[in-house]
Short mmCIF file of C-alpha atoms in Angstrom, two decimals:
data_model
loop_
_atom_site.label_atom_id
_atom_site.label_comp_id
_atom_site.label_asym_id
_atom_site.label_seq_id
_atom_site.Cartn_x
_atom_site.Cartn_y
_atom_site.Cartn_z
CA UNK A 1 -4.08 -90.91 39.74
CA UNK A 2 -4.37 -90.62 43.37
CA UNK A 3 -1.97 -92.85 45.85
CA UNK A 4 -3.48 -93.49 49.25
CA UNK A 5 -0.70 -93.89 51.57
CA UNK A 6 -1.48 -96.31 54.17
CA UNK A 7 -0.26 -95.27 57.72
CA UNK A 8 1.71 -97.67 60.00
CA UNK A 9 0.12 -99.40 62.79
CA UNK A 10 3.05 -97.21 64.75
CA UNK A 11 2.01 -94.18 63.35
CA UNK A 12 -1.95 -94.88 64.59
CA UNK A 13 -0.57 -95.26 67.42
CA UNK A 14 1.25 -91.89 68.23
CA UNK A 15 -1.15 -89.97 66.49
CA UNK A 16 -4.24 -91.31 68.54
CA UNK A 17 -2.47 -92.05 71.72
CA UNK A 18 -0.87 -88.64 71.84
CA UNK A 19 -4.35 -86.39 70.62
CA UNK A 20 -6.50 -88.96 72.55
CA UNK A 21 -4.10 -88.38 75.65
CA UNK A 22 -4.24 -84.42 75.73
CA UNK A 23 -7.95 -84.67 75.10
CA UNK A 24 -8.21 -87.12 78.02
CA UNK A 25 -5.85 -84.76 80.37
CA UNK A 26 -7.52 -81.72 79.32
CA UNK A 27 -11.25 -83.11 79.98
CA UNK A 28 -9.71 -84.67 83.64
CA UNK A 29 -8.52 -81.01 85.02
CA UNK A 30 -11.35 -79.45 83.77
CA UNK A 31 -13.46 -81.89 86.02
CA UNK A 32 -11.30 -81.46 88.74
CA UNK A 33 -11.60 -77.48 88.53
CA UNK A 34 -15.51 -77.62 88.25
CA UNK A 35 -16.17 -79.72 90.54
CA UNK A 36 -13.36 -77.98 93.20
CA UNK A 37 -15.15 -74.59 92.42
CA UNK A 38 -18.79 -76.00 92.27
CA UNK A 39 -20.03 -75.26 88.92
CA UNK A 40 -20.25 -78.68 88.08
CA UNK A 41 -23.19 -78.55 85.27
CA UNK A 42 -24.61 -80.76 82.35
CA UNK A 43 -21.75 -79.86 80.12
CA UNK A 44 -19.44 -81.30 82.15
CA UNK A 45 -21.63 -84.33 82.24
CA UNK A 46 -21.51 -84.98 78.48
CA UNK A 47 -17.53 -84.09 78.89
CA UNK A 48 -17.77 -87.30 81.03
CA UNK A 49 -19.46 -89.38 78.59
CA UNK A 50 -17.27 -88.50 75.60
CA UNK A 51 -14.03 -89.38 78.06
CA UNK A 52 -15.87 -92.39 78.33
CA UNK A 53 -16.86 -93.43 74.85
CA UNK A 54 -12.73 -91.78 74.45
CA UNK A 55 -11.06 -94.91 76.80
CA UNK A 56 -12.85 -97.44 74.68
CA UNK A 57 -11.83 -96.08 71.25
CA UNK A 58 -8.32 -95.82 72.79
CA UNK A 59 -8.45 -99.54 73.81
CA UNK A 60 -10.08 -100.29 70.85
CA UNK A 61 -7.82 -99.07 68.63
CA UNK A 62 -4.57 -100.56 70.49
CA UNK A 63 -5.84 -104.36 70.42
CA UNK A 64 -6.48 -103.55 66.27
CA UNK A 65 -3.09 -102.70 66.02
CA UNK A 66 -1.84 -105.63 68.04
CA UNK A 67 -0.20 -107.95 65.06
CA UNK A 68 -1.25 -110.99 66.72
CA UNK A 69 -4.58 -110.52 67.58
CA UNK A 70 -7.49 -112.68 66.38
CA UNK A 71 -10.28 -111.72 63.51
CA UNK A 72 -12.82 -112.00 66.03
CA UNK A 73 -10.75 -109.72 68.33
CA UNK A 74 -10.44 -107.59 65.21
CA UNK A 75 -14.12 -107.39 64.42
CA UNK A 76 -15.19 -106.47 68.04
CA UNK A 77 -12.56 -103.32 67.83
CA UNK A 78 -14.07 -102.62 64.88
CA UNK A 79 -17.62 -102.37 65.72
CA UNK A 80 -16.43 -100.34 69.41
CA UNK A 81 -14.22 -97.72 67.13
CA UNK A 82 -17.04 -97.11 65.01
CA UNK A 83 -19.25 -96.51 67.77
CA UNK A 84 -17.04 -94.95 69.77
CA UNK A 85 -15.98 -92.87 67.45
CA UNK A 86 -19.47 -91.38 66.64
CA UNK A 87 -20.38 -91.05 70.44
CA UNK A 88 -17.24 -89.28 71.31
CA UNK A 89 -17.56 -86.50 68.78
CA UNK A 90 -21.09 -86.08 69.44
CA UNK A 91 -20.95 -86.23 72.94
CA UNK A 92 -18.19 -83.64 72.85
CA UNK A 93 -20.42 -81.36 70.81
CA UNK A 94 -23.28 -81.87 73.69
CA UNK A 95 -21.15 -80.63 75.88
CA UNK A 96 -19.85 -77.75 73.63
CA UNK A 97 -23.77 -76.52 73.04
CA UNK A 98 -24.68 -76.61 76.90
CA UNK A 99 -21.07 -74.80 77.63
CA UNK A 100 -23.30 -72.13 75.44
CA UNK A 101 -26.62 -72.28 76.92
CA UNK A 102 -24.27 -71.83 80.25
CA UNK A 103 -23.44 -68.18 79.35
CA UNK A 104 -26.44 -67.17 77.90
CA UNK A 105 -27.48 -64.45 80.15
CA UNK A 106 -31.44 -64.97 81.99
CA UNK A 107 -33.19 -62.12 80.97
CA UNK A 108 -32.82 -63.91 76.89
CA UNK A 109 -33.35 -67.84 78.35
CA UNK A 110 -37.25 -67.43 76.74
CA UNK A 111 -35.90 -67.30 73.01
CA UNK A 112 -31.87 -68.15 73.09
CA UNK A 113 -32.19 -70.97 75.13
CA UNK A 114 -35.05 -72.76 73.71
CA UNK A 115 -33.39 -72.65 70.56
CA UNK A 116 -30.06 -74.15 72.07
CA UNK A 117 -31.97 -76.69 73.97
CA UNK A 118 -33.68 -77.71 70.19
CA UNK A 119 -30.69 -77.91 68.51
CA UNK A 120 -29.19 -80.35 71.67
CA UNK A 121 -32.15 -82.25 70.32
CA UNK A 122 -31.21 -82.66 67.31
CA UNK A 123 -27.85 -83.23 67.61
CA UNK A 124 -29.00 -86.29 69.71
CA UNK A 125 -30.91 -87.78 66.46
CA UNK A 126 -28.26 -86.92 64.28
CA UNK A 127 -26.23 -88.81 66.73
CA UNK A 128 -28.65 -92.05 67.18
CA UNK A 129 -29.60 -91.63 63.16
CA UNK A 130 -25.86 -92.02 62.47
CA UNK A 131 -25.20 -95.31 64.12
CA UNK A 132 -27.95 -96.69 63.03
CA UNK A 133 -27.25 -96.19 59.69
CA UNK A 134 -23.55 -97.46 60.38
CA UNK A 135 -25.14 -100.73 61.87
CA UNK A 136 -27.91 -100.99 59.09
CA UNK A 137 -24.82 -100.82 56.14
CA UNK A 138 -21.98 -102.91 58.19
CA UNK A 139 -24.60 -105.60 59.37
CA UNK A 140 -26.53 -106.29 56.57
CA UNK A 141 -23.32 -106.71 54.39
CA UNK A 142 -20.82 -109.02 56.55
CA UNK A 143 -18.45 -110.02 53.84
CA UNK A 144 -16.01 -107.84 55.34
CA UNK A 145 -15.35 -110.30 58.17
CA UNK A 146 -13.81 -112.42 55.81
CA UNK A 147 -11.07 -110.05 55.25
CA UNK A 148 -7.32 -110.11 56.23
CA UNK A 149 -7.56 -106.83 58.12
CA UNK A 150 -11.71 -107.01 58.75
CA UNK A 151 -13.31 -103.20 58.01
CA UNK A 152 -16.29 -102.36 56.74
CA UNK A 153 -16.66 -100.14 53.80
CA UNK A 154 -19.14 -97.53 55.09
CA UNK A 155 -19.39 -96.10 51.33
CA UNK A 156 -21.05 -92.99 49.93
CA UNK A 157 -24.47 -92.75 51.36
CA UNK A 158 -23.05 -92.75 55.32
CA UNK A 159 -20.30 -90.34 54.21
CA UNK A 160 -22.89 -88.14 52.67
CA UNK A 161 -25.16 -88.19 56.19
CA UNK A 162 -21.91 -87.87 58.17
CA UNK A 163 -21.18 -84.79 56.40
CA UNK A 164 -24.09 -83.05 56.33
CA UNK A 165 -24.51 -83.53 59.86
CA UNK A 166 -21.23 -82.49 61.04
CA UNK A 167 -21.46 -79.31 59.02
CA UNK A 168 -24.74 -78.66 60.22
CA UNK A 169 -23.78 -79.10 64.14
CA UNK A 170 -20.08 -77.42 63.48
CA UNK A 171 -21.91 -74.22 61.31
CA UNK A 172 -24.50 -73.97 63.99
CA UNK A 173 -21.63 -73.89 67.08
CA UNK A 174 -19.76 -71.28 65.08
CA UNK A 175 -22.99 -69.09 64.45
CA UNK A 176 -24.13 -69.16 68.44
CA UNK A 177 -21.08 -67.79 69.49
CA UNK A 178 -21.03 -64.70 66.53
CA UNK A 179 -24.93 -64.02 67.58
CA UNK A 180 -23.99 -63.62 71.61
CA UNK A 181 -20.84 -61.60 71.09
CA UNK A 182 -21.97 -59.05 68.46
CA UNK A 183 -25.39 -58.51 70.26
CA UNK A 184 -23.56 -58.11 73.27
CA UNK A 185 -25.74 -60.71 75.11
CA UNK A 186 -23.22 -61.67 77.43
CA UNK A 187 -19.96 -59.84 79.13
CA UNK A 188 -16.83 -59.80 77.68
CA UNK A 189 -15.32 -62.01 80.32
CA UNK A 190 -17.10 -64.83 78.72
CA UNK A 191 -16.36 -63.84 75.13
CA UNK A 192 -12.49 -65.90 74.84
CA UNK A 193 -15.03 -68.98 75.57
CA UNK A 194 -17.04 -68.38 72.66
CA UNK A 195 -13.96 -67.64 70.16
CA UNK A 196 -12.35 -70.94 71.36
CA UNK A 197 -15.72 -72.67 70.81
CA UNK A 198 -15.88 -70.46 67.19
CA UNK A 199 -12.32 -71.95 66.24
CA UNK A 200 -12.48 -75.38 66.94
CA UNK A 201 -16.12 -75.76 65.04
CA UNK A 202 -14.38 -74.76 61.58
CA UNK A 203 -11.54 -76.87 62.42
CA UNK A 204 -14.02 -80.12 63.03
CA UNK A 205 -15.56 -79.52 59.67
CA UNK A 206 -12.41 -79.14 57.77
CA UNK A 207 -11.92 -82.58 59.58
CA UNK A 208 -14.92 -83.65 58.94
CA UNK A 209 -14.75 -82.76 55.16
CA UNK A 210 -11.21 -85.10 54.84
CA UNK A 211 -12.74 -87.54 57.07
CA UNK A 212 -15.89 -87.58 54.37
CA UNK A 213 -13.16 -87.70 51.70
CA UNK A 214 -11.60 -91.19 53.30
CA UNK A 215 -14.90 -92.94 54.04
CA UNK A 216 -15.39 -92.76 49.70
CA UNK A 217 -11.96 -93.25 49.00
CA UNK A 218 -10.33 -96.44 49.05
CA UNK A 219 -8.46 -95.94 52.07
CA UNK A 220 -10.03 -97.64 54.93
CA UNK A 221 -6.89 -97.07 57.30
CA UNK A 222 -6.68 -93.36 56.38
CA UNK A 223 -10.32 -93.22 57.42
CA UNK A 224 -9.83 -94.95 60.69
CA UNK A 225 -6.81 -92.64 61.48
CA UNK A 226 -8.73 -89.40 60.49
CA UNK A 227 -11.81 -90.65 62.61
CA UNK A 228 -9.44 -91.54 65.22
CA UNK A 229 -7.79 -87.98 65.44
CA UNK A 230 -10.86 -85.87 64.99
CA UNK A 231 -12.79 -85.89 68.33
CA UNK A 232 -9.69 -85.69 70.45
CA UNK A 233 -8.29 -81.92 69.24
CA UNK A 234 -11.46 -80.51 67.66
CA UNK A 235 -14.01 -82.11 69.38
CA UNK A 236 -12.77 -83.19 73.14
CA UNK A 237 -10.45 -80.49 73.76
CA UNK A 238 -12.37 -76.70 73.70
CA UNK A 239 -14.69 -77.92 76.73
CA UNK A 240 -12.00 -78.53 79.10
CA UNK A 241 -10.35 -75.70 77.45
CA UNK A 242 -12.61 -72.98 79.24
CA UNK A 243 -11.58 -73.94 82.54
CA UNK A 244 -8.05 -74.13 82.06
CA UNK A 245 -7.62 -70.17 83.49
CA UNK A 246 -10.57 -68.25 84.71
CA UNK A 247 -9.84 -65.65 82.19
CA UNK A 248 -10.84 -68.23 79.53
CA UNK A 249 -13.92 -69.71 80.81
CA UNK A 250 -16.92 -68.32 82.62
CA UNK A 251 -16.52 -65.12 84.92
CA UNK A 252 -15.36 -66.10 88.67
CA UNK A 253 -17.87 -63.81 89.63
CA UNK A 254 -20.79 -66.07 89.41
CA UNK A 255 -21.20 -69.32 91.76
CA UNK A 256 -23.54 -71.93 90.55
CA UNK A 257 -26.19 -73.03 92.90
CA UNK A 258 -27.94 -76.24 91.91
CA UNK A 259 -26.73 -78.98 89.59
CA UNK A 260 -29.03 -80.85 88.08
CA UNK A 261 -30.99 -77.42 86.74
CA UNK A 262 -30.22 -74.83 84.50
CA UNK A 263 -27.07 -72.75 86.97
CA UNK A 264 -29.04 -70.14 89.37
CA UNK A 265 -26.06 -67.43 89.25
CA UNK A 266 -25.18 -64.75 91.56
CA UNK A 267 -24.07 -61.79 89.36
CA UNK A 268 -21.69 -58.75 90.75
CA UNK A 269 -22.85 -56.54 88.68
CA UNK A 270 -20.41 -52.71 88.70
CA UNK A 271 -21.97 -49.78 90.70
CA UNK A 272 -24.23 -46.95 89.03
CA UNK A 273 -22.55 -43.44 88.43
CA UNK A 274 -24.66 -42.22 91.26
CA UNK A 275 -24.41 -45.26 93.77
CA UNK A 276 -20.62 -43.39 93.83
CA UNK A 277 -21.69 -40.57 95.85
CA UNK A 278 -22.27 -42.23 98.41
CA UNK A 279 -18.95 -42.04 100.54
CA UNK A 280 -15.67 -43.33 100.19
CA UNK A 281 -16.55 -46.03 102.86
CA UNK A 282 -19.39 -47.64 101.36
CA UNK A 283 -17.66 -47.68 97.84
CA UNK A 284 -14.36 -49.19 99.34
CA UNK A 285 -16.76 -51.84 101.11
CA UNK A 286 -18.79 -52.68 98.24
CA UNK A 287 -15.82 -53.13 96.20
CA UNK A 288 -14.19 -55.62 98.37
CA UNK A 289 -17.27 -57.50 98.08
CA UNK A 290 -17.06 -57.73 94.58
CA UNK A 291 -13.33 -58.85 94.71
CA UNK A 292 -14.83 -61.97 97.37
CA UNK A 293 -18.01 -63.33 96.41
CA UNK A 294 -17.63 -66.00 99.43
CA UNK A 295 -17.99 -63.06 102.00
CA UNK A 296 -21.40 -61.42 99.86
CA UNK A 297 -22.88 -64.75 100.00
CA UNK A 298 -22.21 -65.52 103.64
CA UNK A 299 -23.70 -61.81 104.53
CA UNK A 300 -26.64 -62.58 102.65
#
């Protein structure tokens, strides 16, 4: 027989406040470093709107644990947590798949980046599909108001779409990453980015495979606490990640040029065998060019 230990309203606490916090932290300097360096894109634009959708679960989830608060105070958290929950892991993953189509290199935008931009697409019905389904199941059925602690009991048919659609998205943002490093599609400056992004898709559907586990067991406060802790490290966390050091995110050697579009990038591409022969001069010239791409850009 199985025991479900129920965690502590302390222990939600620490664990969300403290993954939920890093995440948070994380997603602000990586803002802060785009936006200073001007390669503010649409990934960091859905890295906006899962720090959003982040805030309210952590507010959320604070009032739940308040003792004192009210059932209708309960309720509301309820129905923002399960939202927010949903668009804070999906949103993260947006960002995650446009952090790809960021590095894909131009001359393979006609077939790698049409499929990237389809599976964005249907990450954003997986993501509407899913709360609708959460609505349909907790709205129809509102017997669970009446309870002490009020939570609904998503059962097996949400865990089963949950699943299936986090495996799909986390398999398909660990294959993206395999297919541009072992084709060599883009340079190895850019590869760490891909590993991290690699990594922390099998960790978010081991999570997602225990959070699955919770949603069918009986333990609705192990599945709040699982949901709770899953965006933040697995899902939150590798965006701002890549702009932590330059050596981890996208080469320095590239300055993005528009922002609403898809980044128009200045490459510095090394010198042919026989652009060497040129003289010593030239070579030391064109090198220190390289090293500043400010002073290339102003001669140009």
């Amino acid at each position: 027989m199985v025991v479900w230990v129920q965690p502590t309203n302390t222990t939600k606490r620490i664990v969300t406040t403290t993954l939920l916090g890093i995440a948070m932290l994380t997603t602000l300097f990586r803002l802060r470093t785009r936006i200073r360096t001007r390669r503010f894109w649409l990934d960091d634009v859905w890295a906006i709107v899962a720090l959003l959708f982040s805030i309210m679960l952590l507010v959320a989830m604070w009032l739940r644990t308040i003792p004192s608060s009210s059932r209708e105070t309960l309720i509301i958290c309820y129905w923002i947590l399960s939202f927010g929950f949903i668009s804070t892991l999906w949103a993260s993953r947006m960002s995650v798949i446009f952090s790809v189509v960021r590095v894909i290199p131009h001359d393979n935008r006609s077939k790698l980046r049409k499929i990237t931009n389809c599976l964005a697409a249907i990450f954003a019905v997986f993501w509407i599909g899913l709360m609708i389904q959460v609505a349909n199941v907790c709205g129809a059925n509102k017997s669970w108001y009446k309870f002490a602690k009020p939570q609904c009991r998503l059962g097996d048919g949400v865990a089963a779409f949950e699943l299936t659609s986090d495996v799909f998205a986390d398999v398909t943002l660990a294959i993206l990453p395999i297919v541009l490093t072992r084709n060599s599609l883009v340079p190895a400056a850019q590869r760490k980015m891909l590993y991290v992004i690699f990594a922390a898709s099998l960790l978010t559907t081991i999570a997602s495979i225990v959070h699955a586990i919770f949603l069918i067991g009986p333990s609705g406060s192990l599945e709040g606490t699982a949901a709770h802790a899953r965006p933040p490290p697995l899902s939150l966390s590798p965006t701002p990640v890549f702009s932590l050091h330059p050596s981890i995110g996208p080469s320095t050697r590239t300055r993005t040029l528009t922002l609403c579009h898809t980044p128009t990038t200045t490459p510095f591409t090394p010198l042919a065998k026989r652009d060497r022969l040129t003289g010593p001069r030239v070579w030391m010239a064109l090198k220190r060019m390289t090293r500043n791409p400010l002073a290339r850009l102003r001669g140009s």
